[in-house]
Backbone as ProteinMPNN parsed JSONL, in Angstrom:
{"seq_chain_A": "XXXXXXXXXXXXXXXXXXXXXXXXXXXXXXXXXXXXXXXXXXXXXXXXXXXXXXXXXXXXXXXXXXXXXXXXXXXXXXXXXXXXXXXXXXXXXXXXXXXXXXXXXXXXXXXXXXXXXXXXXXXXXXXXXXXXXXXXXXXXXXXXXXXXXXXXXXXXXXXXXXXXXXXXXXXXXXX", "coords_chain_A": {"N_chain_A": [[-11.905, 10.845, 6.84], [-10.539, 7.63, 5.708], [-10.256, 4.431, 7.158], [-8.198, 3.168, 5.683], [-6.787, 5.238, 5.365], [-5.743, 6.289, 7.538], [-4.065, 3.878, 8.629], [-1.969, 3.662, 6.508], [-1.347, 6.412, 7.405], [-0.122, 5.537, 9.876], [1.363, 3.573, 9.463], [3.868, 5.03, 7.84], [4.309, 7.042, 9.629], [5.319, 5.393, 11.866], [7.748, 4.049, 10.303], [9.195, 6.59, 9.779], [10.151, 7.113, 12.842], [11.403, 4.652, 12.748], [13.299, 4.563, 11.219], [14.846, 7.322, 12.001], [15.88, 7.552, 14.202], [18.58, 6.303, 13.773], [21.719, 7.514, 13.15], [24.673, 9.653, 12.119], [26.875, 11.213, 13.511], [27.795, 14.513, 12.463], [29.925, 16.87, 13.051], [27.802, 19.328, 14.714], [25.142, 18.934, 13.614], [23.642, 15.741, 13.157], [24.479, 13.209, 10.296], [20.886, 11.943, 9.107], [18.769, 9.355, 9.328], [15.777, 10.181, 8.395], [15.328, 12.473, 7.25], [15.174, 10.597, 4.604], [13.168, 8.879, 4.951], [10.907, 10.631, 5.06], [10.916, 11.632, 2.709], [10.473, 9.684, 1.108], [7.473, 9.091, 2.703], [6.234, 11.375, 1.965], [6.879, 11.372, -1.296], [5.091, 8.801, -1.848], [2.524, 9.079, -0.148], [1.559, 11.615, -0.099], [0.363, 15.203, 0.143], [-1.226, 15.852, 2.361], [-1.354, 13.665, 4.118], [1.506, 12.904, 4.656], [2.471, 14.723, 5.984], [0.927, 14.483, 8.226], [1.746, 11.965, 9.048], [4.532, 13.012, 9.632], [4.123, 14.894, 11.833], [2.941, 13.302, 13.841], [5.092, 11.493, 14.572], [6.758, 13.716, 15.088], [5.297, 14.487, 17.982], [6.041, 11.995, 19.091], [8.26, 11.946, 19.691], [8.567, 14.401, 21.158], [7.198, 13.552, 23.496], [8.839, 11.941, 24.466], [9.484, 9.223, 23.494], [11.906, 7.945, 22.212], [12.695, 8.637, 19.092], [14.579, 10.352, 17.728], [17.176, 11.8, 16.478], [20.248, 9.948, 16.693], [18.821, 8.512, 19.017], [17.268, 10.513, 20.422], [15.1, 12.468, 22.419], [12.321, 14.307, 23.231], [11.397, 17.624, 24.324], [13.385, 18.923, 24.991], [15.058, 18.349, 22.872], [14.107, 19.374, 20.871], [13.796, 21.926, 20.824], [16.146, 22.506, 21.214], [19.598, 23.353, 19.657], [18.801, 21.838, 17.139], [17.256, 21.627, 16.569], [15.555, 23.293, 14.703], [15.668, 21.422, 12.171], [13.898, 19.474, 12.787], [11.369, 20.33, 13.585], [11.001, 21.48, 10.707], [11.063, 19.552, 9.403], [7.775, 19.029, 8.693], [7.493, 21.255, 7.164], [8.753, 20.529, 4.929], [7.592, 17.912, 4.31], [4.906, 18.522, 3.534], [5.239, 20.613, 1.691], [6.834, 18.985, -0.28], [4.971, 17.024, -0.846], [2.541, 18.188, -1.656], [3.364, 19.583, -4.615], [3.891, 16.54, -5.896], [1.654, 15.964, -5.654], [-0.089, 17.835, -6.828], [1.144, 17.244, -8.846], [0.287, 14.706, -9.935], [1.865, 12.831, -9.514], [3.911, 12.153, -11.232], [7.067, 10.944, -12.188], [8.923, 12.693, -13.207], [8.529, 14.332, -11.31], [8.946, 14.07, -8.666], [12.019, 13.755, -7.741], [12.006, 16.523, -7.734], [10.393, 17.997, -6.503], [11.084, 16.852, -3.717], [13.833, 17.854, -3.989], [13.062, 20.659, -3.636], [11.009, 20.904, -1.141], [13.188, 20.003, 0.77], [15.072, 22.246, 0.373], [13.423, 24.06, 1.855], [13.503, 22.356, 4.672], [16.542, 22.81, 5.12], [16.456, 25.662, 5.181], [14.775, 26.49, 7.5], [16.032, 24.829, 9.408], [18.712, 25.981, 9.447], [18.382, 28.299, 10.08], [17.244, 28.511, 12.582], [19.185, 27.372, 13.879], [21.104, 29.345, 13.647], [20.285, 31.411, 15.241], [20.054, 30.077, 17.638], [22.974, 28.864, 18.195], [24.173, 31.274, 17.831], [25.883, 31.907, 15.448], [27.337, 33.168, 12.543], [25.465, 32.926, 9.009], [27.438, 31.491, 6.914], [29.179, 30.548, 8.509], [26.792, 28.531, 9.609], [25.801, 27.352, 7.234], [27.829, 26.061, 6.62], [28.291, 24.579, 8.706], [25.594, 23.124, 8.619], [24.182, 22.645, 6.179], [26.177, 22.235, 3.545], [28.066, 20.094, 4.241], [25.876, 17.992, 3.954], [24.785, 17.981, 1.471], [25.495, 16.073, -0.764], [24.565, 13.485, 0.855], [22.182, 13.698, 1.119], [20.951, 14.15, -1.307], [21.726, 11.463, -2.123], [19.901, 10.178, -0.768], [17.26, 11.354, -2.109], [17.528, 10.46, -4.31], [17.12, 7.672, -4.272], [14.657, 7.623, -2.408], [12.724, 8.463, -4.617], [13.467, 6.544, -6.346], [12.269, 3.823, -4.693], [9.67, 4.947, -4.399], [8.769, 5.639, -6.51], [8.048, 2.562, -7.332], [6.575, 1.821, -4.966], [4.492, 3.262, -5.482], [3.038, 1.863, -8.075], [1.788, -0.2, -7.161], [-0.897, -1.622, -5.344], [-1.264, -0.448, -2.958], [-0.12, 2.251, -2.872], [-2.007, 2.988, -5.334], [-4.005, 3.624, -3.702], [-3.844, 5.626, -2.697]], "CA_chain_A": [[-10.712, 10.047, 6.589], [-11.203, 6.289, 5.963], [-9.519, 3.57, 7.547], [-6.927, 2.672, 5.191], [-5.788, 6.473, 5.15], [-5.051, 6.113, 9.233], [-3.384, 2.902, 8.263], [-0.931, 4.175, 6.08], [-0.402, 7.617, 8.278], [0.108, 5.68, 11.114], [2.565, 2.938, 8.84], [4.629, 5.993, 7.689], [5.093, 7.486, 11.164], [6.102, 4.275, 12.117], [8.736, 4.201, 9.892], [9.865, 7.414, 10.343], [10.247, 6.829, 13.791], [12.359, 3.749, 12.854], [14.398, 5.158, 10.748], [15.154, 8.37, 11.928], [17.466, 7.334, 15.046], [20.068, 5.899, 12.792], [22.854, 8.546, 12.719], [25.816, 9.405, 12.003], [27.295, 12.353, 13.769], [28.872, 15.09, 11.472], [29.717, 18.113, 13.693], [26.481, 19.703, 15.3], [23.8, 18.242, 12.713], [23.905, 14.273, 12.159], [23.314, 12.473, 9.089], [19.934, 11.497, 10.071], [17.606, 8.59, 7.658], [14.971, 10.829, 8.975], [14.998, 12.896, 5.937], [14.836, 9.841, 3.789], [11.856, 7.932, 5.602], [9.678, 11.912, 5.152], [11.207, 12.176, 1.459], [9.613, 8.565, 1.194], [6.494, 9.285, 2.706], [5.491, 12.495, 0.771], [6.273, 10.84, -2.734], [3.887, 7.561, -1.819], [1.321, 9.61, 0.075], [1.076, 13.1, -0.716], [0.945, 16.173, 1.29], [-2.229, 15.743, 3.633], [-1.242, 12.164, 5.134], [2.953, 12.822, 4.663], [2.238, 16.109, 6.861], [0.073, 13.746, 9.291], [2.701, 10.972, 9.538], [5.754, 13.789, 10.748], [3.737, 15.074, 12.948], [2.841, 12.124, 14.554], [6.412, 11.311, 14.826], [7.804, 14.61, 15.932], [4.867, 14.624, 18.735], [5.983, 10.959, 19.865], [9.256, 11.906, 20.119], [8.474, 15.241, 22.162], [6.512, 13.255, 24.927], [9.912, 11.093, 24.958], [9.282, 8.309, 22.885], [13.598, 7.913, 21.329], [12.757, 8.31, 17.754], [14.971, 11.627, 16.81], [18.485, 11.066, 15.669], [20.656, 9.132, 18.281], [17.989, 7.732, 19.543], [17.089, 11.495, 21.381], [13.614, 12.234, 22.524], [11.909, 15.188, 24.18], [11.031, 18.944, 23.846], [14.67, 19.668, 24.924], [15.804, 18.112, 21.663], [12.853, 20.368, 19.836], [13.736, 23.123, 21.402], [17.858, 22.735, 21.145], [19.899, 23.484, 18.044], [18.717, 20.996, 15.71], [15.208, 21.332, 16.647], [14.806, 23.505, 13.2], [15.498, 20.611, 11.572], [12.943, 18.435, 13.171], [10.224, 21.29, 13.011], [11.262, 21.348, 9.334], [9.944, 18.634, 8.772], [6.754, 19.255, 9.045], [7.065, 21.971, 5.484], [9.398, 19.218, 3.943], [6.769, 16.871, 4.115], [3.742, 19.378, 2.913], [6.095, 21.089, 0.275], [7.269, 18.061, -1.261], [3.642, 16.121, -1.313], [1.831, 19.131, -2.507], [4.071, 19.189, -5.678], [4.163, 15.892, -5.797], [0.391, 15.599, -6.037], [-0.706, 18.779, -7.998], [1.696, 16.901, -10.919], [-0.198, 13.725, -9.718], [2.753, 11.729, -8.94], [4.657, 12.005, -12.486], [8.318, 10.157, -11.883], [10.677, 13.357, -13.137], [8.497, 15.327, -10.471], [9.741, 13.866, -7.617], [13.321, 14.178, -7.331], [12.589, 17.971, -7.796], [9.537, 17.697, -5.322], [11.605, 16.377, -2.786], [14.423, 19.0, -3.733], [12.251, 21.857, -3.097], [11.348, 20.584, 0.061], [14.257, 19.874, 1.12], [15.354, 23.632, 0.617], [13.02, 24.446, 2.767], [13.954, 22.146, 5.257], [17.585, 23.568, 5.358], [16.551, 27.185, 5.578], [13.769, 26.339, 8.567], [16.973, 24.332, 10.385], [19.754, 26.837, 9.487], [17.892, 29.72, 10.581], [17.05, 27.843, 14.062], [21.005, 26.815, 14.214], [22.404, 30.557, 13.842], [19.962, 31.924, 16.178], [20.314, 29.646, 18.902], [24.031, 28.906, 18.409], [24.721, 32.675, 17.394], [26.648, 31.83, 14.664], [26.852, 33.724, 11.137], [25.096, 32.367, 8.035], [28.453, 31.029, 6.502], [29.384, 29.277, 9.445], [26.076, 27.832, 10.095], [25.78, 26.818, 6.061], [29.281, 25.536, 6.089], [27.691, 22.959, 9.28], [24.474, 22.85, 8.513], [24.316, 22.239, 5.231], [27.667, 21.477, 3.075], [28.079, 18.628, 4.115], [24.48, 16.987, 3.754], [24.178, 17.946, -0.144], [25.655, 14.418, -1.257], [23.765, 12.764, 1.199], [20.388, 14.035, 0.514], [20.869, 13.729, -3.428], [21.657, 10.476, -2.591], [18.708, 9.887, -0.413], [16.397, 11.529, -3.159], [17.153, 9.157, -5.571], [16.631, 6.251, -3.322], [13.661, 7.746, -2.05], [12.442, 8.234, -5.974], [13.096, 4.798, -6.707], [11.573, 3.188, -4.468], [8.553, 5.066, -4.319], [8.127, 4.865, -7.889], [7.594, 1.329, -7.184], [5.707, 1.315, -4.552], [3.159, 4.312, -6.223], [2.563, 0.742, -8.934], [0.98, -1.622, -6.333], [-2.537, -1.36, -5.148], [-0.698, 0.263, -1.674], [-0.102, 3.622, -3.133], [-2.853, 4.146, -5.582], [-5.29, 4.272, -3.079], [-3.371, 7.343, -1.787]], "C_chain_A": [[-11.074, 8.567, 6.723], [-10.019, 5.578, 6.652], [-8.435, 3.227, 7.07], [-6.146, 4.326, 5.238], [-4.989, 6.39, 6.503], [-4.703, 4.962, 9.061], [-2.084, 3.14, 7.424], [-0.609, 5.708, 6.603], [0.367, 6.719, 9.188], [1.582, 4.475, 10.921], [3.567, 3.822, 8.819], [5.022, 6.492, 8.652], [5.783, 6.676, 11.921], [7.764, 3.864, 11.413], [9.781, 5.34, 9.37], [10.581, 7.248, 11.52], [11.747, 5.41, 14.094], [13.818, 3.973, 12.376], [15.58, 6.203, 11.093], [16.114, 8.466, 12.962], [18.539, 7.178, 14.511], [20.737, 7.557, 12.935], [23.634, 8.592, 12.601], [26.465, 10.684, 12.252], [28.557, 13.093, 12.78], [29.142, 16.589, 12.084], [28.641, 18.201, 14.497], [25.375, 19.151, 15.273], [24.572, 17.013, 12.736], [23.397, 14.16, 11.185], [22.65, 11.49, 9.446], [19.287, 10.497, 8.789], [16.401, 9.143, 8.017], [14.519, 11.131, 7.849], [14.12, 12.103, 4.909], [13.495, 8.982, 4.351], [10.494, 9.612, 5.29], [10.121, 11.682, 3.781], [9.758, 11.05, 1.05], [7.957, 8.63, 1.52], [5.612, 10.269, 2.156], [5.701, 11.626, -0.78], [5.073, 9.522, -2.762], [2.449, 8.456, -1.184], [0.693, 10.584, -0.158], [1.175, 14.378, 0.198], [0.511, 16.227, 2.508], [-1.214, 14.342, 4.69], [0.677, 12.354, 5.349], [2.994, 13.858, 5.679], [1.999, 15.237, 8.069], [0.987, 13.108, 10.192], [3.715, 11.781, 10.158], [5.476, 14.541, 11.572], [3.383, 14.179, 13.854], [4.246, 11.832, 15.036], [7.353, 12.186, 15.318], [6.448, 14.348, 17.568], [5.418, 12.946, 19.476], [7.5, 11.374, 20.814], [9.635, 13.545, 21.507], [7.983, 15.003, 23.065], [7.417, 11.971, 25.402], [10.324, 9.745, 24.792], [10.718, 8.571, 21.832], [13.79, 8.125, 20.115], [13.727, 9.83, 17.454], [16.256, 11.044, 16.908], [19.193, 10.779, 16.996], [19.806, 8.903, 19.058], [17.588, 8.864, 21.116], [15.436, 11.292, 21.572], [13.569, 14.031, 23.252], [12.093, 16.815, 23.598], [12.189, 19.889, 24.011], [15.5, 19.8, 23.583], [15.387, 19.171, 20.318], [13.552, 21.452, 19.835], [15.243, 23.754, 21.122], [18.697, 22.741, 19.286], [19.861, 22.581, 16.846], [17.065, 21.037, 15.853], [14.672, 22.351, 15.617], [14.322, 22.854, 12.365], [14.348, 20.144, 11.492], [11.617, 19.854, 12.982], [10.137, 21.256, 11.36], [11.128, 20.389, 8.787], [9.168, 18.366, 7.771], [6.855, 19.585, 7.425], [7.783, 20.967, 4.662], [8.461, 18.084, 3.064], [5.894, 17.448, 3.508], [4.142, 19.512, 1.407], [6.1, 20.166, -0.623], [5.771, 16.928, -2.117], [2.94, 16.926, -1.677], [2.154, 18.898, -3.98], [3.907, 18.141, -5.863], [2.209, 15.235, -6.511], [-0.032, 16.3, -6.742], [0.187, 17.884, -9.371], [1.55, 15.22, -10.751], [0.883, 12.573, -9.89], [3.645, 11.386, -10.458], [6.091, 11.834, -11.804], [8.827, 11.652, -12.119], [10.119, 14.852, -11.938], [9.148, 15.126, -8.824], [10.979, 14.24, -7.225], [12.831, 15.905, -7.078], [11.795, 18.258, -6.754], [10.559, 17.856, -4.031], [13.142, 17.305, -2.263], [14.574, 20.414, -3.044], [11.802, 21.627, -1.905], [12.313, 20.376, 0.767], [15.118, 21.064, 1.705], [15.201, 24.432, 2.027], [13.481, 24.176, 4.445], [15.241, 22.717, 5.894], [17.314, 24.985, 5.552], [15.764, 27.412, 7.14], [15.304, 26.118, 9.6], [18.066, 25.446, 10.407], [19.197, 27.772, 10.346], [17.812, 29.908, 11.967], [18.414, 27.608, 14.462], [21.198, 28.162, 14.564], [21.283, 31.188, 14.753], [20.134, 31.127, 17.762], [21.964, 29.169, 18.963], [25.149, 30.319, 18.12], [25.796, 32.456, 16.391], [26.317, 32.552, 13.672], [26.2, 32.647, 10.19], [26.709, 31.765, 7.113], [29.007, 29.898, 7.35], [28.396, 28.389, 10.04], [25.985, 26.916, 8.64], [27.023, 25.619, 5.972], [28.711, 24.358, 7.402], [26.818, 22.519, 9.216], [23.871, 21.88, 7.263], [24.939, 21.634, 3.932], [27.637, 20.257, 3.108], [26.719, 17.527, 4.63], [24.147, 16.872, 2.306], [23.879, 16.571, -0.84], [24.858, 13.631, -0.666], [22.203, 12.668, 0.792], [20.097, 13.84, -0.618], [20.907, 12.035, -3.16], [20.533, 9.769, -2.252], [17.185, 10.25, -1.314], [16.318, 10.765, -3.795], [16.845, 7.799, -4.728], [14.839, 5.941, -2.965], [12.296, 7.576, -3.331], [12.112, 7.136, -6.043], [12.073, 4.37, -6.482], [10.082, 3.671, -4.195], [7.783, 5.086, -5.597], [7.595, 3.224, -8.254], [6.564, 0.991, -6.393], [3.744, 2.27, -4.747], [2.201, 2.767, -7.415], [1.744, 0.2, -8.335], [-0.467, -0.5, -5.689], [-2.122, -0.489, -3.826], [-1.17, 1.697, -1.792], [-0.861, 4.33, -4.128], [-3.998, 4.534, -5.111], [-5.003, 5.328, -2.601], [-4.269, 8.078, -2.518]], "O_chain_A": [[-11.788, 8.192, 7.653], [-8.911, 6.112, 6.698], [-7.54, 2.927, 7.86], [-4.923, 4.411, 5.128], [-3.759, 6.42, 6.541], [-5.539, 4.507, 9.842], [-1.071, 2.643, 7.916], [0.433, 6.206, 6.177], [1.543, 7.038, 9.359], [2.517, 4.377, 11.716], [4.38, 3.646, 9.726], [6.248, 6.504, 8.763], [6.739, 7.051, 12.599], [8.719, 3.457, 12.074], [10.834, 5.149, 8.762], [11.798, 7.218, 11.341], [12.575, 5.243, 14.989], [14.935, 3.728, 12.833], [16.757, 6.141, 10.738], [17.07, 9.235, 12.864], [19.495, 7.914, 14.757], [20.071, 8.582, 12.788], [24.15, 7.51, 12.884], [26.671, 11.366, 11.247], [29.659, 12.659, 12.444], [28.521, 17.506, 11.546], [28.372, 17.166, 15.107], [24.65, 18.848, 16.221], [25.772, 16.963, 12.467], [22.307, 14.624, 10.849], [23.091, 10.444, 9.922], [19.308, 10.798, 7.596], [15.604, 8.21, 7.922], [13.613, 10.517, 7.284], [13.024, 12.413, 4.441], [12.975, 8.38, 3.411], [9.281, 9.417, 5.372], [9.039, 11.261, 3.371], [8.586, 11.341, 0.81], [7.186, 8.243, 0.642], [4.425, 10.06, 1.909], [4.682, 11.262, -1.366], [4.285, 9.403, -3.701], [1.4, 8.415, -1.826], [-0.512, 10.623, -0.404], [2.131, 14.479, 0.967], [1.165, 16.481, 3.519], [-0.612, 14.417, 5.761], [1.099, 11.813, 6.371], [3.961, 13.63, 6.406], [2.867, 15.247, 8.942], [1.174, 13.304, 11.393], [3.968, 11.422, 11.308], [6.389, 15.039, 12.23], [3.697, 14.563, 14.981], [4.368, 12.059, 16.24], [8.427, 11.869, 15.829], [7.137, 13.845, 18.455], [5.023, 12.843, 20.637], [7.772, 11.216, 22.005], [10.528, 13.668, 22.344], [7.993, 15.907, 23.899], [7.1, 11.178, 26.289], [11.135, 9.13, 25.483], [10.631, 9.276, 20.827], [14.931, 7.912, 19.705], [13.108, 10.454, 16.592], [16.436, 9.916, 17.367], [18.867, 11.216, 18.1], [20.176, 9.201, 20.193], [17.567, 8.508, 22.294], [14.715, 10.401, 21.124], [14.519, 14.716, 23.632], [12.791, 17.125, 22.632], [12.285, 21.037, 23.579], [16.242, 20.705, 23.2], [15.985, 19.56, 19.315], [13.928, 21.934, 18.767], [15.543, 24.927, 20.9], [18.356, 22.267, 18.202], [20.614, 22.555, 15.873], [16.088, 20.537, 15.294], [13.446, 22.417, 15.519], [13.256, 23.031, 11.775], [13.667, 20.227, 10.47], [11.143, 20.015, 11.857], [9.05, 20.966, 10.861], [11.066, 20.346, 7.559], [9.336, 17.865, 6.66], [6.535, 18.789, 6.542], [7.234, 20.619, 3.617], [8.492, 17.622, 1.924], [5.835, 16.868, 2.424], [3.736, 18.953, 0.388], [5.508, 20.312, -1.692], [5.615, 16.4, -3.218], [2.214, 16.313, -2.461], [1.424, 18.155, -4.635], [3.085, 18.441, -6.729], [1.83, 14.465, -7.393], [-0.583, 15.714, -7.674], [-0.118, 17.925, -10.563], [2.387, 14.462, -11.243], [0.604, 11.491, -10.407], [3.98, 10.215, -10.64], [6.318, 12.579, -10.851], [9.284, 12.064, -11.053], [10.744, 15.885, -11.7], [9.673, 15.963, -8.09], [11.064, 15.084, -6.333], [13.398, 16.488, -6.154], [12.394, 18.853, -5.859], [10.738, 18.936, -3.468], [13.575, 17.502, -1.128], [15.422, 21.018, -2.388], [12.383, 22.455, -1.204], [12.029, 20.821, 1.879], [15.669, 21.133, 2.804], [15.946, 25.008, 2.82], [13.732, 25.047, 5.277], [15.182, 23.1, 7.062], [18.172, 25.539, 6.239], [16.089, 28.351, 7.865], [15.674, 26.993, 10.383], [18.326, 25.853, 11.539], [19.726, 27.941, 11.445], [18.116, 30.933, 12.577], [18.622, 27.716, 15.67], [21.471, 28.365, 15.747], [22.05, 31.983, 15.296], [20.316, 31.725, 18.823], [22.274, 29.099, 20.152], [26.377, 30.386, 18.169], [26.825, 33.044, 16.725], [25.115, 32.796, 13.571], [26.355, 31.472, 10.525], [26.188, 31.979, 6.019], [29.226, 28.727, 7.041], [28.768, 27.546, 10.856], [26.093, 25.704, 8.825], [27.007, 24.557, 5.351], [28.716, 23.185, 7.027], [26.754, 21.377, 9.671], [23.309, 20.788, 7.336], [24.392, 20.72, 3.314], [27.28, 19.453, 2.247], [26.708, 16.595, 5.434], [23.435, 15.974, 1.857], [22.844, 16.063, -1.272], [24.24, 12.886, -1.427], [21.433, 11.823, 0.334], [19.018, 13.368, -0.975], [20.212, 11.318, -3.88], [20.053, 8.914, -2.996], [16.181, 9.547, -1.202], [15.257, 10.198, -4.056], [15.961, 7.053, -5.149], [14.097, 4.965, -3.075], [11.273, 6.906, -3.194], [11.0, 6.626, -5.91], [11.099, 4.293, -7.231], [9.286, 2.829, -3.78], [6.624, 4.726, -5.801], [6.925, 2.856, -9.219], [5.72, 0.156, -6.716], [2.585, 2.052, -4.394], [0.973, 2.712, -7.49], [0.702, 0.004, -8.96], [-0.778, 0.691, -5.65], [-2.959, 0.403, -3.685], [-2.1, 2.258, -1.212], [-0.836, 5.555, -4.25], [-4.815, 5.329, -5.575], [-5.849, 6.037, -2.057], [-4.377, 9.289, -2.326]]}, "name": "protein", "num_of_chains": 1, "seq": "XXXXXXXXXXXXXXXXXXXXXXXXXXXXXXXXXXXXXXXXXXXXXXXXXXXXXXXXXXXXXXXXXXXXXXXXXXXXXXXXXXXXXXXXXXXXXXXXXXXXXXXXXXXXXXXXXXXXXXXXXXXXXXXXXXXXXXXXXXXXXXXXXXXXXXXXXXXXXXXXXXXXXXXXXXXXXXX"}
């Protein structure tokens, strides 16, 4: 791994990390910019280094370093009903920069990239919700997911955008 690759992991985890407190409590799950700071870093980097960076960032925040949504921290937060989410990650970030790179960074692959990850994400977190809050699949969908659709579409395209821009500059085609 050269130097500029641990330069931009360790950028990206960084701004995960910054981002990803922001929330906005909606029931159980917040709407977190979490998502959007990993959507972000898989379309600019790819799957190896976008993988790298949310792990870096879930491990800061499990040794208690504030970065998970409301400004949580720690292996209780991992561990407690949203800690699918945050594990979920992890394939969000892979998923989406795999794709993302096998179709070498083509613009109408992204959004769907980032879709398909995304999926994943929600089935990793749901699954973690109704087992640790014993809830059914209807009532975990109906808080889990429902009401994040709009958000996340809207964070896709954002995320799109601007990484279609920053894929142009000398930044992102050294990825």
């Amino acid at each position: 791994m050269k130097t500029r690759d641990l330069v931009q992991i360790g950028l990206f985890a960084a701004i995960i990390c910054v981002f990803a407190p922001f929330s906005v409590p909606v029931g159980p799950i917040p709407i977190s910019l979490a998502t959007f700071a990993i959507y972000l870093a898989a379309a600019v980097l790819g799957a190896k280094k976008a993988t790298a960076a949310t792990i870096i960032y879930i491990l800061l925040g499990a040794v208690g370093l504030p970065v998970f949504s409301s400004f949580g921290s720690g292996l209780g937060k991992i561990l407690g009903p949203t800690g699918g989410y945050i594990i979920g990650f992890v394939p969000l970030a892979f998923i989406a920069g795999y794709i993302i790179d096998r179709f070498d960074g083509k613009k109408v692959i992204i959004p769907v990239a980032l879709v398909i990850g995304t999926a994943v994400l929600y089935a990793f977190g749901t699954a973690w919700f109704m087992v640790q809050m014993q809830k059914t699949l209807y009532e975990s969908l109906m808080a889990c997911v429902i009401p994040f659709l709009i958000g996340d579409a809207v964070k896709i395209v954002a995320a799109t955008v601007i990484s279609v821009k920053l894929r142009q500059y000398s930044f992102a085609k050294a990825v």
